[in-house]
Coordinates of C-alpha atoms in Angstrom, one line a residue:
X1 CA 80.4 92.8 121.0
X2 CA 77.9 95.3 121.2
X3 CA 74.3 94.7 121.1
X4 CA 73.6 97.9 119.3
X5 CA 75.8 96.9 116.0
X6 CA 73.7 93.1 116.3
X7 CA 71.3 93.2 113.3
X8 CA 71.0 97.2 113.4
X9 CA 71.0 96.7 117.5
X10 CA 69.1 97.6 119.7
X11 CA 68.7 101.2 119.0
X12 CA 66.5 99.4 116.5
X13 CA 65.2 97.0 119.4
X14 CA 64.1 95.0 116.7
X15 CA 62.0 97.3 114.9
X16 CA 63.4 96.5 111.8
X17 CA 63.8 93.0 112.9
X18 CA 62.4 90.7 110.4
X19 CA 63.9 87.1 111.8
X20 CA 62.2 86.4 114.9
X21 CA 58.9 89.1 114.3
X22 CA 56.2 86.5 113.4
X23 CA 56.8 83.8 116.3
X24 CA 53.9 83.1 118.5
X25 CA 52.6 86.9 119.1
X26 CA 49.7 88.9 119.4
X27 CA 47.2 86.2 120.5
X28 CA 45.3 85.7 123.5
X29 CA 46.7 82.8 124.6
X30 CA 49.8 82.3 122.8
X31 CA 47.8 79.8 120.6
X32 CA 49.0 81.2 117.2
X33 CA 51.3 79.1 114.7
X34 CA 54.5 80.6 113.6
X35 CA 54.3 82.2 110.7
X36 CA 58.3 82.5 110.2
X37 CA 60.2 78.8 109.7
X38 CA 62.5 80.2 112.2
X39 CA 62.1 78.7 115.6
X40 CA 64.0 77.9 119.0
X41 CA 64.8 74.9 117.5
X42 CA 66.7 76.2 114.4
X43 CA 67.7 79.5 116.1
X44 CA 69.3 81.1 119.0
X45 CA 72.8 79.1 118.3
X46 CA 75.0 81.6 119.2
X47 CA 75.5 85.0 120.6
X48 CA 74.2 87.0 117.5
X49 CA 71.6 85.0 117.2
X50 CA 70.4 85.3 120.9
X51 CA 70.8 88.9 120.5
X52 CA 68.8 89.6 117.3
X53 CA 65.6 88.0 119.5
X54 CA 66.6 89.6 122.6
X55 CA 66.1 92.6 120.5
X56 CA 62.4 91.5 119.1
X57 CA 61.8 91.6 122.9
X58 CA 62.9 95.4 123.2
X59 CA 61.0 96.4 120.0
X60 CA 57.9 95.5 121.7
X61 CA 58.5 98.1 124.4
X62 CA 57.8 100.7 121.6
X63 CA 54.2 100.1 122.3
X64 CA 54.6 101.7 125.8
X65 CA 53.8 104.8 123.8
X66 CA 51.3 103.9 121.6
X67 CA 47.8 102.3 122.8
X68 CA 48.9 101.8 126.4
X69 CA 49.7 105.3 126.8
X70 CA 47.1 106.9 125.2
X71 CA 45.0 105.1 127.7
X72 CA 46.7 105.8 130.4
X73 CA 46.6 110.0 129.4
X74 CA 43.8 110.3 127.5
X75 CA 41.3 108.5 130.1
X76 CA 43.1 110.6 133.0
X77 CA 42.6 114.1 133.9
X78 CA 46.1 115.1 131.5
X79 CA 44.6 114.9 128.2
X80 CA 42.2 115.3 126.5
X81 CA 41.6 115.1 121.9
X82 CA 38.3 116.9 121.1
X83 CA 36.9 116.7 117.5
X84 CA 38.3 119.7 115.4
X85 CA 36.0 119.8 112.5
X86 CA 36.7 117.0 110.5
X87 CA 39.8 116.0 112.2
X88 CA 39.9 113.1 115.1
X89 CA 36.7 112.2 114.9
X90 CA 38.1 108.6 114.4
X91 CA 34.2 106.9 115.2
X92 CA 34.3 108.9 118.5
X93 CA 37.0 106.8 120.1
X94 CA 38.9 109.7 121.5
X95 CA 35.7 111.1 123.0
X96 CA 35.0 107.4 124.5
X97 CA 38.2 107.1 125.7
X98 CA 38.2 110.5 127.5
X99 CA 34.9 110.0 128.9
X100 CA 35.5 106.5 130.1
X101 CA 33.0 105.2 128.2
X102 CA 34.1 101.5 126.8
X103 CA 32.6 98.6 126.6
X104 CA 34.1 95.4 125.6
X105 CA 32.7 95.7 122.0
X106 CA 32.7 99.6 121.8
X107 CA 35.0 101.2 119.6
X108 CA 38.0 102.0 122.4
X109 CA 37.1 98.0 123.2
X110 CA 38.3 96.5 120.1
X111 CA 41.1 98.8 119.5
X112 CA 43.4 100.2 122.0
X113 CA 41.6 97.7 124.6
X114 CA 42.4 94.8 122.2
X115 CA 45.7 96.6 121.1
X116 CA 47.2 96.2 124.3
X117 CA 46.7 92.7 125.2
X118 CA 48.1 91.7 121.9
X119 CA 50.7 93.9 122.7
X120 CA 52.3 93.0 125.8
X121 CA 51.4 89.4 125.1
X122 CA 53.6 89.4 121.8
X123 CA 56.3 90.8 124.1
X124 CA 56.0 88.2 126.8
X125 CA 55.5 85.5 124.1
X126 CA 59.1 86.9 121.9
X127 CA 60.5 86.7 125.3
X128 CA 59.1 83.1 125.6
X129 CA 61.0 81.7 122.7
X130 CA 64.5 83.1 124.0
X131 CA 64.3 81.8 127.4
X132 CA 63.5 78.2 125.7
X133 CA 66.3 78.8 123.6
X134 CA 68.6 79.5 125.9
X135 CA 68.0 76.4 127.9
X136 CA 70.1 74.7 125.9
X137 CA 72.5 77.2 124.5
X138 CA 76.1 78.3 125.8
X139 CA 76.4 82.1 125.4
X140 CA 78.9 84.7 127.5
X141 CA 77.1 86.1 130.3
X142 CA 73.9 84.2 129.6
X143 CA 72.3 84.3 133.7
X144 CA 72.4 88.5 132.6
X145 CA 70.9 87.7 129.3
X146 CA 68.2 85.4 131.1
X147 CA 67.8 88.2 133.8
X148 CA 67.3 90.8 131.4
X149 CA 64.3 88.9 129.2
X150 CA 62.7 88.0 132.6
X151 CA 62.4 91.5 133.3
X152 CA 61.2 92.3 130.5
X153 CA 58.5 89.9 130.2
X154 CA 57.7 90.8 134.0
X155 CA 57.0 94.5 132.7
X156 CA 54.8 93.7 129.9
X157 CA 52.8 91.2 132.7
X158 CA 53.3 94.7 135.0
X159 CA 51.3 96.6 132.2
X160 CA 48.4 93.9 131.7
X161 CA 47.8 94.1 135.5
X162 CA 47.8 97.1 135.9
X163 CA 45.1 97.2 133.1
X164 CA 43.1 94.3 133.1
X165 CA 43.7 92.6 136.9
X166 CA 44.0 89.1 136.3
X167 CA 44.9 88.1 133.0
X168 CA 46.7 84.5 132.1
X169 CA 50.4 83.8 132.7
X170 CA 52.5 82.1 130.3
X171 CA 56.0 81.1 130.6
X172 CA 56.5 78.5 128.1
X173 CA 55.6 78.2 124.3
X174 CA 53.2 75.3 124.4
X175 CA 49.8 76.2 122.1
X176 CA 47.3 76.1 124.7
X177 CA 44.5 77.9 126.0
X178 CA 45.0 79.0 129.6
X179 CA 42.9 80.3 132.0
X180 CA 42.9 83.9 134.1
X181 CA 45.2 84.0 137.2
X182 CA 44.1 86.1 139.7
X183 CA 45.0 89.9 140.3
X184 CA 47.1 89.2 143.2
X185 CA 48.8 85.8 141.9
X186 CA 50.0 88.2 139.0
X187 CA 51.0 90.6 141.3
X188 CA 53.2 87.7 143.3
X189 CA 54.4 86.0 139.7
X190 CA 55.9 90.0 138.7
X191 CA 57.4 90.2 141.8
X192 CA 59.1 87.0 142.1
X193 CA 60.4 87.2 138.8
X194 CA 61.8 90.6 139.4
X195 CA 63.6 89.8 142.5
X196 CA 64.8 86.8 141.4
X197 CA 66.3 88.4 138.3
X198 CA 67.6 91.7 139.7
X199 CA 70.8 89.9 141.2
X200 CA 72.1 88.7 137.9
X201 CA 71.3 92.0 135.9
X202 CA 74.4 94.2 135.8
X203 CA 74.1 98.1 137.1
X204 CA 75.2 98.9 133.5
X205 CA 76.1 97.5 129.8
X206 CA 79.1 99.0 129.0
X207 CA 78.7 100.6 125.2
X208 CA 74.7 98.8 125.2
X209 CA 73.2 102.2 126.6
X210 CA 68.6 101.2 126.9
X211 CA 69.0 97.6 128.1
X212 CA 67.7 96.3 131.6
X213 CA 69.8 97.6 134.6
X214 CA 69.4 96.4 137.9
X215 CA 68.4 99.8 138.9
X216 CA 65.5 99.0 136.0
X217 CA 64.6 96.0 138.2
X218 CA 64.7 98.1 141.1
X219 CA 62.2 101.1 139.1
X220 CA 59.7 98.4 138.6
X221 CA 59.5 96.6 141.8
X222 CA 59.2 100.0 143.5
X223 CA 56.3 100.8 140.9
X224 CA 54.9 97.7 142.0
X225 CA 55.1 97.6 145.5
X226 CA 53.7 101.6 145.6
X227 CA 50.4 100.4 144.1
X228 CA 50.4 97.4 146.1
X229 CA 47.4 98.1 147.8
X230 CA 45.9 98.3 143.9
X231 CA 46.9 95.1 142.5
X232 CA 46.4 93.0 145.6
X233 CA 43.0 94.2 145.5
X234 CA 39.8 93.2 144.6
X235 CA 37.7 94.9 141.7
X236 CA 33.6 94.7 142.1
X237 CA 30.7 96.2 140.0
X238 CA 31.0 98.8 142.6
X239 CA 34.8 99.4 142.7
X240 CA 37.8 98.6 144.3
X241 CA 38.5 97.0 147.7
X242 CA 42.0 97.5 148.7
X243 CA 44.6 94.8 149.1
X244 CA 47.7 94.7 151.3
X245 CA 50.7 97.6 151.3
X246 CA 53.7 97.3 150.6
X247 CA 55.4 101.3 151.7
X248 CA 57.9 99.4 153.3
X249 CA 59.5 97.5 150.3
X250 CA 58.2 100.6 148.2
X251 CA 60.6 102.3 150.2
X252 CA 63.7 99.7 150.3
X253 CA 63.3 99.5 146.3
X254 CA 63.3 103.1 145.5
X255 CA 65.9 103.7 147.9
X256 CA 68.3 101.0 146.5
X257 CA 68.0 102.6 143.1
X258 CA 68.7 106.1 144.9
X259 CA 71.5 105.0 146.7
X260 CA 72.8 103.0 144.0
X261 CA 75.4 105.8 142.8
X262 CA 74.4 105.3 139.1
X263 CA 71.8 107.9 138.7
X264 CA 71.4 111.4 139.7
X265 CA 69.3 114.2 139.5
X266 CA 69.6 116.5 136.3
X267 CA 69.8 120.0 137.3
X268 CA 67.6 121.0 134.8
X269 CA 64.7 118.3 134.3
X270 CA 63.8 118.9 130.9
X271 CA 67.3 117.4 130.1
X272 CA 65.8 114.2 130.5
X273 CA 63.5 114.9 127.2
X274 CA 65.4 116.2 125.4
X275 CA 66.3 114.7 121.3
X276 CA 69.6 113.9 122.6
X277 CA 68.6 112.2 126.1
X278 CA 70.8 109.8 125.8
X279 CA 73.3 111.7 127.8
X280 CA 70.9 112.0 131.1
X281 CA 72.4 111.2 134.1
X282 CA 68.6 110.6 135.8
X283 CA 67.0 108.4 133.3
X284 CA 67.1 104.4 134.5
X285 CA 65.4 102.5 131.9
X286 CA 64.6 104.5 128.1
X287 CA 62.7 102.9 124.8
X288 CA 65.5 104.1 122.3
X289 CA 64.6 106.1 119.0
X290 CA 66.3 107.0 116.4
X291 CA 65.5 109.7 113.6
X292 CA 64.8 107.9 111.1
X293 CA 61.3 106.3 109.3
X294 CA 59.5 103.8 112.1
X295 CA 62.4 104.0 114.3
X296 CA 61.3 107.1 116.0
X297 CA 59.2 109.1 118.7
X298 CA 56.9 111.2 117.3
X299 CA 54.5 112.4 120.3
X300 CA 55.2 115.7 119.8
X301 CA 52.7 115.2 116.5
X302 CA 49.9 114.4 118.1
X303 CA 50.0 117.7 119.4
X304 CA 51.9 120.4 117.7
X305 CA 49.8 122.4 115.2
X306 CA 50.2 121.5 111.4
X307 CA 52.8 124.6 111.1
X308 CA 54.2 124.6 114.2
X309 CA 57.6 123.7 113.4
X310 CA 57.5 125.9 109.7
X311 CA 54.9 126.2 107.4
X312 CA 53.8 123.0 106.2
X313 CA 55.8 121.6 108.7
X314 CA 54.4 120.5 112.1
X315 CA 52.0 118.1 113.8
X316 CA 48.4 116.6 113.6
X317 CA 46.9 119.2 116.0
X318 CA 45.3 116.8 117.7
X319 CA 45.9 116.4 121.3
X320 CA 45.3 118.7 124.2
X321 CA 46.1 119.5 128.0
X322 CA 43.0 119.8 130.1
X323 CA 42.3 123.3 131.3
X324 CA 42.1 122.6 134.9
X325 CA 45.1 120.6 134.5
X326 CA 47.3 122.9 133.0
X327 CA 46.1 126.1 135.8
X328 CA 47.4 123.4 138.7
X329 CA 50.9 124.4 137.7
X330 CA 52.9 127.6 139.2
X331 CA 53.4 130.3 136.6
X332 CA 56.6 130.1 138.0
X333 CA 57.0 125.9 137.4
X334 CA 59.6 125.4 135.3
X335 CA 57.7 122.4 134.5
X336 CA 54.9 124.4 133.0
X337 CA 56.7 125.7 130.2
X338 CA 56.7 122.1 128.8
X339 CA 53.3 122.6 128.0
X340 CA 52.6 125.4 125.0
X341 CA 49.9 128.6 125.3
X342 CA 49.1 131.8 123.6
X343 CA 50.7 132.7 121.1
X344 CA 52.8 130.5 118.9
X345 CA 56.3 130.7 117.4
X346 CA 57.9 128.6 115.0
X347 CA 59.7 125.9 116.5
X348 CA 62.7 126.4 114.8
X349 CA 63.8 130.3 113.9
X350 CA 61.0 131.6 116.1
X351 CA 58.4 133.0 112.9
X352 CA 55.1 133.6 114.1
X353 CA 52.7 130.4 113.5
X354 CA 49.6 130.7 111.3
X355 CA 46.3 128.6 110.9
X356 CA 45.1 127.5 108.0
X357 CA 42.9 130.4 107.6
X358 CA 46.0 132.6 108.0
X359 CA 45.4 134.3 111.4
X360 CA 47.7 134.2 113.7
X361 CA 47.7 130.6 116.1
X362 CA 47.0 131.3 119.6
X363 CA 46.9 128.1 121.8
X364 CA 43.8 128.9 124.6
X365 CA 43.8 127.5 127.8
X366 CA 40.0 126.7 127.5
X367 CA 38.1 124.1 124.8
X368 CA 34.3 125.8 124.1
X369 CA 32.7 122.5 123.0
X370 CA 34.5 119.2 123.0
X371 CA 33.2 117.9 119.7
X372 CA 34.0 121.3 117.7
X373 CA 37.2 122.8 118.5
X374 CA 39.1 125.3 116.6
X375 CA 42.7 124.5 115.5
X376 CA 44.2 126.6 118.5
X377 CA 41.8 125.9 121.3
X378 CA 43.6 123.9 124.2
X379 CA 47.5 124.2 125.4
X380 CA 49.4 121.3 124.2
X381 CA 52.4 118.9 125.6
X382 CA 55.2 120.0 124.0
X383 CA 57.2 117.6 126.7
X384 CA 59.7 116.2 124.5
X385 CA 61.2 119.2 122.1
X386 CA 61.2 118.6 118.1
X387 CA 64.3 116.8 117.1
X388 CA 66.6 119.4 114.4
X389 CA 67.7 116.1 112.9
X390 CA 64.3 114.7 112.5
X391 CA 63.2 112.6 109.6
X392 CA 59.7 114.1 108.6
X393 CA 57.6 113.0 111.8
X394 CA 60.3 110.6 113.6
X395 CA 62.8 111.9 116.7
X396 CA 65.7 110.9 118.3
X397 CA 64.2 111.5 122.1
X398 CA 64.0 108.4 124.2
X399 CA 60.6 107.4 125.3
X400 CA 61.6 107.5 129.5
X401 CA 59.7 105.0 131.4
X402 CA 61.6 104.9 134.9
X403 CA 64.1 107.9 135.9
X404 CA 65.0 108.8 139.7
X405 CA 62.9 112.1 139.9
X406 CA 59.8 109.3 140.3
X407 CA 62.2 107.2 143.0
X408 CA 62.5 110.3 144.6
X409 CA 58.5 110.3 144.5
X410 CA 57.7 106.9 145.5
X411 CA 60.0 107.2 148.2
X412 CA 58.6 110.4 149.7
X413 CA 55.1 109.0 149.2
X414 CA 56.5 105.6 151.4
X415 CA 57.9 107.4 154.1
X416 CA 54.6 109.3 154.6
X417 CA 52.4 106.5 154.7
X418 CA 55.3 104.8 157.2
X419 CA 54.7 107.8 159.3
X420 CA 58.0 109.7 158.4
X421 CA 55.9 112.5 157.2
X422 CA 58.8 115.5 157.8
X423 CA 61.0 113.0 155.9
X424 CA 58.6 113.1 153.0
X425 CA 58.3 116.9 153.3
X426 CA 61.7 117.2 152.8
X427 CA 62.5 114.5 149.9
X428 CA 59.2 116.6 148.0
X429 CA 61.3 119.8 149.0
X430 CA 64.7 118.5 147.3
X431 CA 62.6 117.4 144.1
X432 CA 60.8 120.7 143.6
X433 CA 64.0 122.9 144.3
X434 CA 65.2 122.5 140.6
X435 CA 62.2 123.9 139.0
X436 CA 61.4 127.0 141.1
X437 CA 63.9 130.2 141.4
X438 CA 63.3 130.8 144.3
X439 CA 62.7 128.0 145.9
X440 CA 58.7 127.2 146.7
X441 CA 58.4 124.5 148.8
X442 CA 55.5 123.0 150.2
X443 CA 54.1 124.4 153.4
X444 CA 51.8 121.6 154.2
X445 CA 52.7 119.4 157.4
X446 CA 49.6 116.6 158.2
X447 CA 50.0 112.9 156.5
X448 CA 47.1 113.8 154.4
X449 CA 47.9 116.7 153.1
X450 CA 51.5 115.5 152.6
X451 CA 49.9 112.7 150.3
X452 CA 48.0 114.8 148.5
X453 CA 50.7 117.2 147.6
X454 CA 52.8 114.5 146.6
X455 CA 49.7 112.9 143.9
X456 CA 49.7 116.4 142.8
X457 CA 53.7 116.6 142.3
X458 CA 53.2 113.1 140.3
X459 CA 51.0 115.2 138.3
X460 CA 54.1 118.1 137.7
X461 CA 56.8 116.1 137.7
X462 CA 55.2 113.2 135.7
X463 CA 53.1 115.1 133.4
X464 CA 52.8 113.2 129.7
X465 CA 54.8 110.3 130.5
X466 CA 51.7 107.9 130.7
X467 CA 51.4 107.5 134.3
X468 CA 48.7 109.7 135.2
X469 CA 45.8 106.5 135.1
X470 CA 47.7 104.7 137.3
X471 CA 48.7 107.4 139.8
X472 CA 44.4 108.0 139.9
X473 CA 43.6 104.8 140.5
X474 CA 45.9 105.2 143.2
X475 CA 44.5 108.0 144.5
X476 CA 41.0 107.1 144.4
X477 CA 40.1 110.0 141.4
X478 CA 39.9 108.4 138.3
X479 CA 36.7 107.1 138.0
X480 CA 35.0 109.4 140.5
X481 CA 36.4 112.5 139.7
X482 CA 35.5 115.6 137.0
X483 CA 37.0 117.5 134.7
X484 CA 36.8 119.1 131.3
X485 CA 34.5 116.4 128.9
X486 CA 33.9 113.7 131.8
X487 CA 31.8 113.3 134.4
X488 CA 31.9 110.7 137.4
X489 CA 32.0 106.8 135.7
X490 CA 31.5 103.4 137.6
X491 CA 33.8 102.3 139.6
X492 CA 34.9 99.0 137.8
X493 CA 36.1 101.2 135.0
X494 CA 39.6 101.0 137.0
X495 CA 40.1 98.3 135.4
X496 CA 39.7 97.8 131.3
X497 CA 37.2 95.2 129.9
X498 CA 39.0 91.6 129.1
X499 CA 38.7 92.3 124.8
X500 CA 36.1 90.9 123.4
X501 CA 37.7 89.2 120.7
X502 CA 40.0 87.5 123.0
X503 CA 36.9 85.7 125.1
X504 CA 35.7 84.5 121.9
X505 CA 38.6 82.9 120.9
X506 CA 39.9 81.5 124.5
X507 CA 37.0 80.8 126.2
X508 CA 38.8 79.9 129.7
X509 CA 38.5 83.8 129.7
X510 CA 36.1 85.4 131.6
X511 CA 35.3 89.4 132.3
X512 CA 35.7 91.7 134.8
X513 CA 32.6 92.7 137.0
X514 CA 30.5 95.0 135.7
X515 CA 31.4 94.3 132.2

C-alpha cells in the first residue's frame, strides 16, 4: 500500500490531517490535554491508521520553512525585509530580526522565537503518540516505521538545539513538566537516536517518494557531527566556548551517503528547485508540496514583486538579498542567476514588469534606507521558479532540506580540518565545475583559506535554503560580523532566548546567559 493514497498521503503529510492534529502539541512541555477523543489507546490499530499519524509527523516538517527559516535567513547575512512604505512593517519584527535585536519578550520573542518551540515540540510530541502506539501494535515493516518516526523526532530535537542549546527531551506522553537537558546531552540523545535508527530505515520506499531514507539519517548525522564543535559547546554572556569535533565521523557520514549509489549530482543544480523536483536525482530528504490551497510552497511570494508573474499576478514584494551578499557571486555563477536584478520580465511570456506607479520595475542591487524602500530596491531569491500549475500563491517545488551537493560540502570541509587539505581542494573543485563554463576553480592552497572558501561556497551553493545561521555560527560571523542594516550584536545571540511564555508556564525552565 502506498503511503501517499493513506488519508490523502503523505504528499499531504498530514496537512489536511484532521484525526491525529490536536494530540499533545504545541506546548512547552507536552503538558497539554488532547483536544481530539482520539488517542493511542483507541487509535493506531492497523496499518492505515499508523500511517495517517505517521503522516501528522511529516506535516510538521512544513514549518522548516516557515518561522525556523526565516530565522535562520533573515538574522544571517542572506536576507534581509526592509519596510516599503506601508508594507512589512509588521511592529518592526523584520527589522528586529535582521538586526538581531530580540529579547525574550520583544516582538521576534513571542513570535517566530515562540513559534518554533511549539513547533518542533508538536512534531516530537505527534511523533510521541505513534511510537507508544506502536508498542503494542503488529504492522508490516514496523522496526522501519519506528526508525523512520525516530528520525524524525531526532530532527525536530536537531532544530531546537541548534536554536535554543539545551532545551527538555521528551520521549514519552506523560503530562509533566520537565526540566532543560544540557546542550551537549541533546547533542548525544540526537545522535544516539539517529544511529540507532539508520540500520532499520530502508535506502528507499518504493512508490512513497519524501519519507525518511537511511541516506536521510546519514544527511543529519553528518549535519550534526560538522557543527559538533557548536553543540558540544558552551554558550556565555560573552559567547561561545567550543566543544569537541567530530571531522572524522563528519566525514564517515557524509561519505556513506556519497558512496551510497542512490544519489548523484544533477548536472544542472537548479534541477533540484525546480516545481517538478520530484524527479532529482541529488535531493535525499524533501518536505513535499503540492499545488493546491495550504498544501504548497510559496517562498517565491515573499519575494517576487506584486506583478511579477502578470499583472495583478505576483508576490508580496517583501523580501530581499543583501547587497554585499549578492556581489560575492561570479557574474559568471550559474548560481547567481537564481537571484533576480535589473530589469524585470514577466515570469511567464516575458512582458515587461510594472510598479504600481506604472514605471518600469527595476530590481537594484542596493537598499537607500532600510525602513523606506521602494518597491524595486533590493535583488530578490527567485531560488525556486513559479510553478505554471500553481494555485494562486501555492507550488509544487519540494522544500529540499538535505541533497548531496551539501555532503559533498561537509565532506570537503572534514577532510580539510583532518589535514587532507588537497583532497578538500579538489572535492570543492568537482562541486563548482557544474556551475562555471569554463571551469573556475579555486586557487587557494593553505587550511585556512581552504575553509574559508568552502563557508563561502555554503554561501553559493546553499543560498536561501535556511542554512545560512547555522553555517555563521559555525564560522564565527554571525554575531560579530556587518552587513547591510546590522552591526556587531553580543555574542550569546548565537543562540535564541528560551520564549518567554514557555518559562512562565514550565517553570523548571530557565534562560540562556545573557538573556
Amino acid at each position: 500500500m502506498s503511503l501517499y493514497h493513506t488519508s490523502t498521503r503523505l504528499v499531504r503529510f498530514g496537512a489536511l490531517l484532521a484525526v491525529p492534529m490536536g494530540l499533545m502539541v504545541g506546548c512547552t512541555d507536552l503538558k497539554e490535554n488532547p483536544s481530539s477523543l482520539i488517542t493511542k489507546d483507541n487509535f493506531y490499530k492497523n496499518t492505515d491508521e499508523v500511517l495517517a499519524g505517521v503522516a501528522a509527523v511529516y506535516a510538521n516538517l512544513r514549518n522548516q520553512f516557515e518561522d525556523y527559516y526565516a530565522v535562520q535567513q533573515v538574522s544571517s547575512e542572506e536576507m534581509v525585509v526592509p519596510t516599503r512604505g506601508s508594507d512589512w512593517f509588521d511592529n518592526g519584527a523584520w527589522l528586529e530580526l535582521h538586526r538581531q535585536g530580540w529579547t525574550p519578550t520583544s516582538v521576534v520573542g513571542l513570535r517566530e522565537v515562540n513559534a518554533i518551540w511549539n513547533q518542533m515540540y508538536a512534531g516530537v510530541a505527534r511523533a510521541n503518540i505513534v511510537l507508544e502506539a506502536l508498542e503494542t501494535v503488529t504492522i508490516p515493516n514496523k522496526a522501519a516505521v519506528v526508525a523512520e518516526l525516530r528520525a524524525l523526532r531526532a530532527m525536530f530535537y536537531l532544530n531546537l538545539m541548534d536554536a535554543y542549546g539545551g532545551v527538555p527531551i521528551a520521549t514519552d506522553t506523560k503530562v509533566e513538566l520537565r526540566e532543560r537537558k544540557t546542550r551537549a546531552e541533546v547533542f548525544t540523545f540526537i545522535e544516539t537516536e539517529l544511529r540507532a535508527a539508520r540500520g532499520d530505515l530502508p535506502t528507499s520506499w518504493p512508490d512513497q517518494y519524501g519519507r525518511v531514507t537511511r541516506g536521510a539519517a546519514d544527511a543529519m548525522l553528518a549535519s550534526l557531527y560538522i557543527n559538533a564543535q557548536v553543540y558540544t559547546g558552551t554558550v556565555s554572556a560573552t559567547g561561545l566556548t567550543r566543544g569537541t569535533a567530530k571531522w572524522t565521523e563528519a566525514l564517515a557520514s557524509a561519505e556513506a551517503v556519497l558512496n551510497s549509489g542512490t544519489y548523484t549530482l544533477e548536472p544542472n543544480v537548479k534541477t533540484n528547485f525546480a516545481p517538478n523536483n520530484q524527479g532529482s536525482r541529488e535531493n535525499i530528504f524533501v518536505v513535499r508540496s503540492k499545488a493546491e490551497d495550504g498544501l504548497g510552497f510559496r517562498r517565491q511570494w515573499q519575494a517576487l514583486h506584486y506583478n511579477s508573474v502578470s499583472p495583478g499576478d505576483g508576490g508580496w514584494n517583501g523580501w530581499a538579498v543583501v547587497a554585499e551578499t549578492y556581489r560575492k557571486f561570479d557574474a559568471a555563477d550559474l548560481r547567481r542567476t537564481q537571484i533576480l536584478a535589473g530589469n524585470q520580465l514577466a515570469i511567464f511570456g516575458g512582458a515587461q514588469v510594472f510598479d504600481r506607479q506604472g514605471n518600469p520595475l527595476v530590481f537594484t542591487v542596493d537598499i537607500a534606507n532600510i525602513t523606506a524602500a521602494t518597491e524595486g530596491e533590493g535583488p530578490r531569491n527567485y531560488k525556486y521558479p513559479v510553478d505554471p500549475a500553481k494555485s494562486g500563491s501555492w507550488n509544487g517545488n519540494d522544500f529540499v532540506i538535505y541533497r548531496l551537493g551539501e555532503m559533498v560540502l561537509i565532506r570537503a570541509e572534514a577532510l580539510n580540518e583532518l589535514g587532507r587539505t588537497a583532497d578538500a581542494i579538489t572535492a570543492i573543485n568537482n562541486l563548482r565545475a557544474r556551475n562555471f563554463t569554463p571551469a573556475r576553480p579555486i586557487t587557494v592552497t593553505s587550511q585556512a583559506d581552504v575553509r574559508a572558501a568552502i563557508f563561502a561556497e555554503r554561501l553559493f551553493e546553499l543560498f536561501a535554503e535556511g542554512k545560512r545561521r547555522t553555517d555563521q555560527v559555525r564560522e564565527g560571523t554571525y554575531t560579530s560580523g556587518t552587513w547591510f542594516g546590522k552591526t556587531a550584536t553580543q555574542g550569546y545571540k548565537i543562540l535564541l532566548p528560551i520564549p518567554q511564555p514557555q518559562i512562565d508556564v514550565n517553570p523548571k525552565l530557565t534562560q540562556n546567559p545573557g538573556y
